[in-house]
Coordinates of C-alpha atoms and ligand atoms in Angstrom, one line a residue:
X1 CA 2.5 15.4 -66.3
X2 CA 0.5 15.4 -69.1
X3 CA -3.6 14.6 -68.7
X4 CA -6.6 15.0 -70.6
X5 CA -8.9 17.5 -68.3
X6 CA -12.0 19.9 -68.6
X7 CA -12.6 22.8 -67.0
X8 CA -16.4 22.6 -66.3
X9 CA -19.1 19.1 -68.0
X10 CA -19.6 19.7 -71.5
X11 CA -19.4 18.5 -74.7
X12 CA -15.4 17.2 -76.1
X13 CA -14.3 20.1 -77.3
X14 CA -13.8 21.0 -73.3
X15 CA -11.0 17.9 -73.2
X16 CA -8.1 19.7 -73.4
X17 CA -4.4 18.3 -72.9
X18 CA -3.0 20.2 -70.0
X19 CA -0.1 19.7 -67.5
X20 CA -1.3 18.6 -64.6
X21 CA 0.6 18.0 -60.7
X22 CA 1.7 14.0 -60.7
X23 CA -1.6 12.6 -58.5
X24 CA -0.2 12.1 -54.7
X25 CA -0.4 7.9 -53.5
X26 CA -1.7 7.3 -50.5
X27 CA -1.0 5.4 -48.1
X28 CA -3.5 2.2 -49.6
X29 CA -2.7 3.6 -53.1
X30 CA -0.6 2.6 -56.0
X31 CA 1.1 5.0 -58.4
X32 CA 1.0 3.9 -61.9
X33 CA 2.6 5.2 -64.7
X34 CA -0.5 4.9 -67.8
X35 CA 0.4 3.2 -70.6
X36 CA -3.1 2.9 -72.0
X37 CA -6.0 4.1 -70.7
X38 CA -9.4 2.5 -72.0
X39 CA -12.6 4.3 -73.3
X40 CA -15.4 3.9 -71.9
X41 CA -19.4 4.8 -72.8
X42 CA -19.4 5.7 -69.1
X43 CA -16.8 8.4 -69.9
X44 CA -18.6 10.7 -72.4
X45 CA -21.7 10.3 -70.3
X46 CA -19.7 12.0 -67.2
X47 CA -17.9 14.4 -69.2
X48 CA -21.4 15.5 -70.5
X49 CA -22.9 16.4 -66.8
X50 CA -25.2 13.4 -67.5
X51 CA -24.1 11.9 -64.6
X52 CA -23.4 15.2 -62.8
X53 CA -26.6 14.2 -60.3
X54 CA -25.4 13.4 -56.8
X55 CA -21.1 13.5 -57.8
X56 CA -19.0 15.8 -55.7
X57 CA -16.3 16.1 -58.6
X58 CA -13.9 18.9 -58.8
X59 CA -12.8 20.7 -61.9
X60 CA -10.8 20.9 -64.0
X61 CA -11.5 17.1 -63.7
X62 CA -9.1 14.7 -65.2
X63 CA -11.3 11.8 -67.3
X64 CA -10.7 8.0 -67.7
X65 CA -12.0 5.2 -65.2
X66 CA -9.8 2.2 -66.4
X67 CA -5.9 2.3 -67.6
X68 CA -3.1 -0.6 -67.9
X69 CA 0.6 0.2 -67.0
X70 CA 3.4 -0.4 -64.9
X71 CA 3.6 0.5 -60.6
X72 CA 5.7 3.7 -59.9
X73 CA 4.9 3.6 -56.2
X74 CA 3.7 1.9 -53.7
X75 CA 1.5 3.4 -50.4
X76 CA 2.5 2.3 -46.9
X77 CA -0.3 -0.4 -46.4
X78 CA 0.0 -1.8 -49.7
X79 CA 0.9 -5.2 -50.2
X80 CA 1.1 -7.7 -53.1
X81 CA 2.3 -5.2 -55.8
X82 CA 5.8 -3.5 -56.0
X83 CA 7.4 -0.9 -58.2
X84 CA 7.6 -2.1 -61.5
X85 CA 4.6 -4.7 -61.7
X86 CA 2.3 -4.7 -64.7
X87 CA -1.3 -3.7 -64.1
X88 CA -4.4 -3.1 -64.9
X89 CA -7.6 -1.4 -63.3
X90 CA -11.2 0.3 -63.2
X91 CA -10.6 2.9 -60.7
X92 CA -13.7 4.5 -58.7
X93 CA -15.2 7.4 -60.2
X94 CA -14.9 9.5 -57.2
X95 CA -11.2 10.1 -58.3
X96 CA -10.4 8.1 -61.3
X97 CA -8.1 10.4 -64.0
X98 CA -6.8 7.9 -66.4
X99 CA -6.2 10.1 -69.3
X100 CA -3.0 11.0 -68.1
X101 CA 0.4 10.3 -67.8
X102 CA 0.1 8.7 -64.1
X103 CA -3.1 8.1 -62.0
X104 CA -3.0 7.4 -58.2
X105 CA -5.4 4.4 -57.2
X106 CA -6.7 2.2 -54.2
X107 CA -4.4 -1.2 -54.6
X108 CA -8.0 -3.2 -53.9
X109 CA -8.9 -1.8 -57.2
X110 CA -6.0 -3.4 -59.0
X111 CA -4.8 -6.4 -60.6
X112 CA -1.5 -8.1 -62.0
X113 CA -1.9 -7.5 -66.1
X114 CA -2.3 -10.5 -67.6
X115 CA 0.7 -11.3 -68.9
X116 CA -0.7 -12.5 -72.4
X117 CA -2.4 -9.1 -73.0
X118 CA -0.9 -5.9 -74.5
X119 CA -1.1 -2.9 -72.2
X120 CA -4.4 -1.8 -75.2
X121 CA -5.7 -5.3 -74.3
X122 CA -6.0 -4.9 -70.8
X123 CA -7.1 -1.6 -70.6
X124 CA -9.6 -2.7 -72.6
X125 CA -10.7 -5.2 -70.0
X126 CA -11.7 -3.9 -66.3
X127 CA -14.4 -1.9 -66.7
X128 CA -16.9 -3.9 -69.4
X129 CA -14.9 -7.4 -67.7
X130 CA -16.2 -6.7 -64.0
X131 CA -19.3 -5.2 -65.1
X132 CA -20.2 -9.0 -67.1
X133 CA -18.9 -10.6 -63.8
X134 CA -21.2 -8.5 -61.8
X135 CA -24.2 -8.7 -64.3
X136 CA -23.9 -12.7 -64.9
X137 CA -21.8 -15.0 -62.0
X138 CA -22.8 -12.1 -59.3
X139 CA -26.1 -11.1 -59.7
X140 CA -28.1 -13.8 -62.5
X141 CA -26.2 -16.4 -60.9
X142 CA -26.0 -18.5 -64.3
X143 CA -26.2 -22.0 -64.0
X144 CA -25.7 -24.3 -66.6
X145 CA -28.1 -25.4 -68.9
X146 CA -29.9 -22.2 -68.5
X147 CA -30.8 -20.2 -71.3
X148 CA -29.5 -16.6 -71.3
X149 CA -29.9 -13.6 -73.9
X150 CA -27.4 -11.0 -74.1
X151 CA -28.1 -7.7 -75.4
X152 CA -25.0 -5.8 -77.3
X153 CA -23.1 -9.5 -77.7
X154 CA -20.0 -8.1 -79.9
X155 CA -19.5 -5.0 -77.2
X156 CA -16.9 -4.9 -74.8
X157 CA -19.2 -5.9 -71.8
X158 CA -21.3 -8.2 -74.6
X159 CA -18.5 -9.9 -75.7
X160 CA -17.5 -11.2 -72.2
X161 CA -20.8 -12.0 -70.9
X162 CA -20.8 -14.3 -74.0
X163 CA -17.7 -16.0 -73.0
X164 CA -18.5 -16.3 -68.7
X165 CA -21.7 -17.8 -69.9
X166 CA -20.2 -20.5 -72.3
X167 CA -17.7 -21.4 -69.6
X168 CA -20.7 -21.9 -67.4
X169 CA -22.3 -24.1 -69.9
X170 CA -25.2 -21.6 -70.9
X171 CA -27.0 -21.8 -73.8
X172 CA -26.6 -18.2 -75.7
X173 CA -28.7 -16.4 -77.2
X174 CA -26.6 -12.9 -78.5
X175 CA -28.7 -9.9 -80.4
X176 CA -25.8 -8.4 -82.3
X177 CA -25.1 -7.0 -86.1
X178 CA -22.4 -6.4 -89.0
X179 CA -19.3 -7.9 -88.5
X180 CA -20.4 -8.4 -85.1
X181 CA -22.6 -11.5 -86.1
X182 CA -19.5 -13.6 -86.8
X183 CA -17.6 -12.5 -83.8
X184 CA -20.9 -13.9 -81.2
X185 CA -21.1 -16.8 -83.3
X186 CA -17.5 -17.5 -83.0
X187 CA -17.6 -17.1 -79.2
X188 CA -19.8 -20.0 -78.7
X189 CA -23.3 -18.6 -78.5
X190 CA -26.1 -21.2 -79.8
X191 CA -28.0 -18.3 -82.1
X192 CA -27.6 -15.1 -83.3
X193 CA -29.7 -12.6 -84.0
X194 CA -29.4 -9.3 -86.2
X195 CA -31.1 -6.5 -84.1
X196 CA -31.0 -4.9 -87.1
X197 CA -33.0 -7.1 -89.4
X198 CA -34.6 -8.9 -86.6
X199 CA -37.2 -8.4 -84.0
X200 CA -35.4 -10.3 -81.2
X201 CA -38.3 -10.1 -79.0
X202 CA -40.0 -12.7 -81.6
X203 CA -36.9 -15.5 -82.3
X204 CA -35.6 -15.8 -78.2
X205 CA -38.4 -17.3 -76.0
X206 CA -38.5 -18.9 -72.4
X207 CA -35.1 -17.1 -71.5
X208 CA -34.1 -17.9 -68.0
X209 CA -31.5 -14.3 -68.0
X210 CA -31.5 -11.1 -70.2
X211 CA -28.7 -8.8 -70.0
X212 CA -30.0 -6.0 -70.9
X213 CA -26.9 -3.3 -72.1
X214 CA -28.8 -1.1 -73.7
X215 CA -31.8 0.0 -72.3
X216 CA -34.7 1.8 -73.6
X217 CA -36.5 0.2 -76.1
X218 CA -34.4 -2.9 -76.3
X219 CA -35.2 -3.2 -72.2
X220 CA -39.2 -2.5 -72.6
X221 CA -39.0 -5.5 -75.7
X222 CA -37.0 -7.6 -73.6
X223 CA -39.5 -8.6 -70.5
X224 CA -42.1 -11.1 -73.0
X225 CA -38.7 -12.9 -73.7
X226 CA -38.1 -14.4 -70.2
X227 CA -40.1 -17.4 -68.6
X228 CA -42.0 -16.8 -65.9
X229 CA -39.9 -15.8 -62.6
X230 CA -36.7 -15.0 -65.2
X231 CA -34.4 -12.6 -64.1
X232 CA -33.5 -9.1 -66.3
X233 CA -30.5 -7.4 -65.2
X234 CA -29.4 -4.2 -67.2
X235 CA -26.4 -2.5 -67.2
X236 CA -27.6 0.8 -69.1
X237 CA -30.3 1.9 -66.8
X238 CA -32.6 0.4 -63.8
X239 CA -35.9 -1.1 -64.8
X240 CA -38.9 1.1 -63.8
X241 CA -40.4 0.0 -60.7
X242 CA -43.0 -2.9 -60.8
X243 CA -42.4 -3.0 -64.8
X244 CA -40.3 -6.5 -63.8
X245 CA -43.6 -7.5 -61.5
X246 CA -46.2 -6.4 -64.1
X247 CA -44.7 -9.1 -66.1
X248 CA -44.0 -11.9 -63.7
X249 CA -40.6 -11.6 -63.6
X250 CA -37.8 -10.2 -61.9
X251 CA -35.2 -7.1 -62.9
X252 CA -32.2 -5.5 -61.7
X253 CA -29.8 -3.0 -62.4
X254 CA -26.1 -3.3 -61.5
X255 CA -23.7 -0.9 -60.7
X256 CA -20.4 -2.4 -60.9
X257 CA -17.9 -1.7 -58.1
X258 CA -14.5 -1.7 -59.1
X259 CA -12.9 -4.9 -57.4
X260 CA -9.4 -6.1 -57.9
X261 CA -10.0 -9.6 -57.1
X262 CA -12.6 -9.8 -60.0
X263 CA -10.2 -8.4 -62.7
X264 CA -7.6 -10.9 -61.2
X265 CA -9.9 -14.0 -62.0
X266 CA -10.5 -12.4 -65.4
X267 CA -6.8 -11.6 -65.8
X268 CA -6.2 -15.4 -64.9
X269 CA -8.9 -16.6 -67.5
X270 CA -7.0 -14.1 -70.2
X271 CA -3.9 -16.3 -69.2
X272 CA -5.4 -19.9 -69.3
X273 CA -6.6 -18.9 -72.7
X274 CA -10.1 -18.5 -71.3
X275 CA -11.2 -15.1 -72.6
X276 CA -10.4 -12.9 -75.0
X277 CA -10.8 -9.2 -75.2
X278 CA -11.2 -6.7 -78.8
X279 CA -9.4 -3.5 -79.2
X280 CA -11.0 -1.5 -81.5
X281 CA -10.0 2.0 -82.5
X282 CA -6.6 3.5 -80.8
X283 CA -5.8 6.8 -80.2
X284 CA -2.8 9.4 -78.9
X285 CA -3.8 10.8 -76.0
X286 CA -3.9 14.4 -77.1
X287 CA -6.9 12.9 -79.3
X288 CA -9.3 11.8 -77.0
X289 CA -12.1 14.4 -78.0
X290 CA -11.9 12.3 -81.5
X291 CA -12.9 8.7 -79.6
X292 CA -15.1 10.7 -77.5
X293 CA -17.0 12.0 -80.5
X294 CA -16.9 8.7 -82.1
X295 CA -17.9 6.9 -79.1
X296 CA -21.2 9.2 -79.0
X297 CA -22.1 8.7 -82.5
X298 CA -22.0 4.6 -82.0
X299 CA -19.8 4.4 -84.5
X300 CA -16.8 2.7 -82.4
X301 CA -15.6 -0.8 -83.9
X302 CA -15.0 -2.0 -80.1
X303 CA -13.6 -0.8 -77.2
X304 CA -11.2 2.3 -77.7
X305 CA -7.7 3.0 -75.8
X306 CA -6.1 5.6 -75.4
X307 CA -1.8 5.4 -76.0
X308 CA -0.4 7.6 -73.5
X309 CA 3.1 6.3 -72.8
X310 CA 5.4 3.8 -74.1
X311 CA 6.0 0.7 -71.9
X312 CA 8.8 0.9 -69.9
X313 CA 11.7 -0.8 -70.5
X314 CA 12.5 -3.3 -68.4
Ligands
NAP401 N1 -23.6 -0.4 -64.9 C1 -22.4 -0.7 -65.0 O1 -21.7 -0.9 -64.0 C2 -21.7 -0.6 -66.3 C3 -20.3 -1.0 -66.5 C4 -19.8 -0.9 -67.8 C5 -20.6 -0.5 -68.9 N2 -21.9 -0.2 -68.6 C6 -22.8 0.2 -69.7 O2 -23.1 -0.9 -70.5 C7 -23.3 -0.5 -71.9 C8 -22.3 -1.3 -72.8 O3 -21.0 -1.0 -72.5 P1 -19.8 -1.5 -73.5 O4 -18.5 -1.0 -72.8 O5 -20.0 -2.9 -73.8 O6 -20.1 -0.6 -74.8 P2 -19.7 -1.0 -76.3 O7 -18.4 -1.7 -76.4 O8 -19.9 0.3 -77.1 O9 -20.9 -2.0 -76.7 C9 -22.2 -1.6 -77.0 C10 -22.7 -2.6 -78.0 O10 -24.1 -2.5 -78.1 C11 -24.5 -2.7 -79.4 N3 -25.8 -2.1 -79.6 C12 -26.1 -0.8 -79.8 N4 -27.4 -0.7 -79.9 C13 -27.9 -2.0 -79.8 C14 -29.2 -2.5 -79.8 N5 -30.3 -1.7 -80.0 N6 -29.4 -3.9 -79.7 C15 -28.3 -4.7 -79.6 N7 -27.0 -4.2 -79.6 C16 -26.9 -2.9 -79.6 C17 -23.3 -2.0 -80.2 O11 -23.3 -2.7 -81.4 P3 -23.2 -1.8 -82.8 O12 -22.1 -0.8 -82.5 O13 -22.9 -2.8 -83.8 O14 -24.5 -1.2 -82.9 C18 -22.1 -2.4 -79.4 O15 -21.5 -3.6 -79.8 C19 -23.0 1.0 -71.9 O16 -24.2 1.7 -71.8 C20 -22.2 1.3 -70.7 O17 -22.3 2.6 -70.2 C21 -22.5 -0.2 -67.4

């Protein structure tokens, strides 16, 4: 089969488009034929060696954490799927290998696709969708009438945060920019902010939440925003330790862990006409280095995919 691997962390020019041995499926496993794997920031940042600390990974190492496409095979102990189904998952990143023709991966980790999506759309979804879940219903525990700002609004992970908030009946505060002002306001949030033209730590006060998907500077500014006892959870990196305290509030980092029964309420929300999801850039899969070296540069419209195999016909 065909799959995107590298021989060794680096920068893209190590992704190279190699024939690989079809993954084995275990006996929890599904095997699914990739239609389209998506790209995510979480990618470049292993294939660099930035995330290289405490991973057993073995090389040549097959990228990609979250794919769409339809069930080849079905393990032993699996139940709920059969050959055929449409799905959709963010597989762990102990084995993962998306960028390839087929990927082997735990059935807990997978979902039904939803069946309004395109296989771009919901590759496009479990990774940044679970990771909002996680950050907002899981962890903040939004409830309504709170006041919540959300860092990166118009990202993938941004742009559903925006959406599980509004359903919640949260007031929104989104720091976006570019088109990207239009697409939070048109997602329900109550005011918008340019990060670039703005200093958002100035215009959003009192904020019960902050998800915080950047880090860094955007993090440090972020703490004066909250009310006393608020709650900042990030998604980009953990807050330094008693930083949250110094300031009389609390923080958090999450990690997301891929769950199938998350993606299938946010598949179900896709369906009800609940939540929507942007494909930005698409790519052949022999071209991933390109999204890569987009991706790195920030200059991705939203979230990438990867094509890698035509749908198959039914
Ligand atoms: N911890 C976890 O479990 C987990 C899971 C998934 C993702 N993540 C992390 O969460 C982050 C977001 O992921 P994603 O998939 O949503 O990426 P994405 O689609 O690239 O979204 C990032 C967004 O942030 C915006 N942005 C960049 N700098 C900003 C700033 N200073 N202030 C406000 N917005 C800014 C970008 O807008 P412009 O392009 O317009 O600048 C873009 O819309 C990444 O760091 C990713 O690694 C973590």
């Amino acid at each position: 089969m065909k799959s995107i691997r590298i021989p060794a962390y680096g920068s893209a020019d190590a992704m190279q488009i190699e024939d690989a041995p079809v993954p084995e499926c275990g006996a929890s496993d599904l095997l699914v034929r990739v239609v389209a794997a998506g790209i995510n920031p979480i990618d470049w940042k292993i294939r660099s060696g930035a995330m290289a600390h405490g991973a057993e990974r073995r090389f040549p190492l097959t990228l990609g954490w979250a794919a769409a496409g339809t069930v080849a095979a079905a393990g032993g102990d699996v139940s709920g799927f059969k050959s055929g189904d449409e799905v959709c998952f963010y597989a762990e990143f102990a084995r993962g290998g998306c960028y390839a023709e087929y990927v082997a991966v735990d059935a807990s980790q997978v979902a039904l696709k939803p069946r309004t999506m395109s296989f771009a759309q919901a590759a496009a979804l479990p990774m940044s969708g679970q990771a909002a879940w996680m950050a907002l219903i899981e962890t903040a525990r939004i409830q309504p009438g709170m006041r919540v700002l959300i860092h990166g609004a118009a990202g993938a992970l941004g742009s559903v945060a925006v959406q599980l908030a509004r359903e919640v009946g949260v007031e929104v505060v989104g720091a976006a920019r570019g088109a990207g002002l239009d697409l939070v306001a048109g997602l329900g949030a109550r005011q918008v902010i340019d990060y670039h033209r703005e200093r958002f730590e100035t215009l959003a006060r009192d904020m019960d939440v902050v998800l915080d998907t950047i880090g860094g500077a955007t993090q440090e500014a972020s703490w004066s925003t909250l009310r006393p006892g608020g709650l900042l959870v990030s998604t980009a990196i953990a807050p330094p330790p008693g930083r949250a305290e110094a300031a009389g509030v609390r923080g958090a980092f999450v990690f997301t862990p891929p769950e199938g029964r998350v993606l299938a309420e946010l598949a179900r929300r896709a369906d009800a006409g609940r939540l929507q999801v942007f494909v930005g850039e698409e790519f052949a899969l022999a071209d991933a280095k390109h999204a890569h070296r987009l991706g790195e540069a920030g200059r991705s419209r939203a979230k990438m995919v990867l094509h890698v195999a035509a749908p198959a016909s039914p």
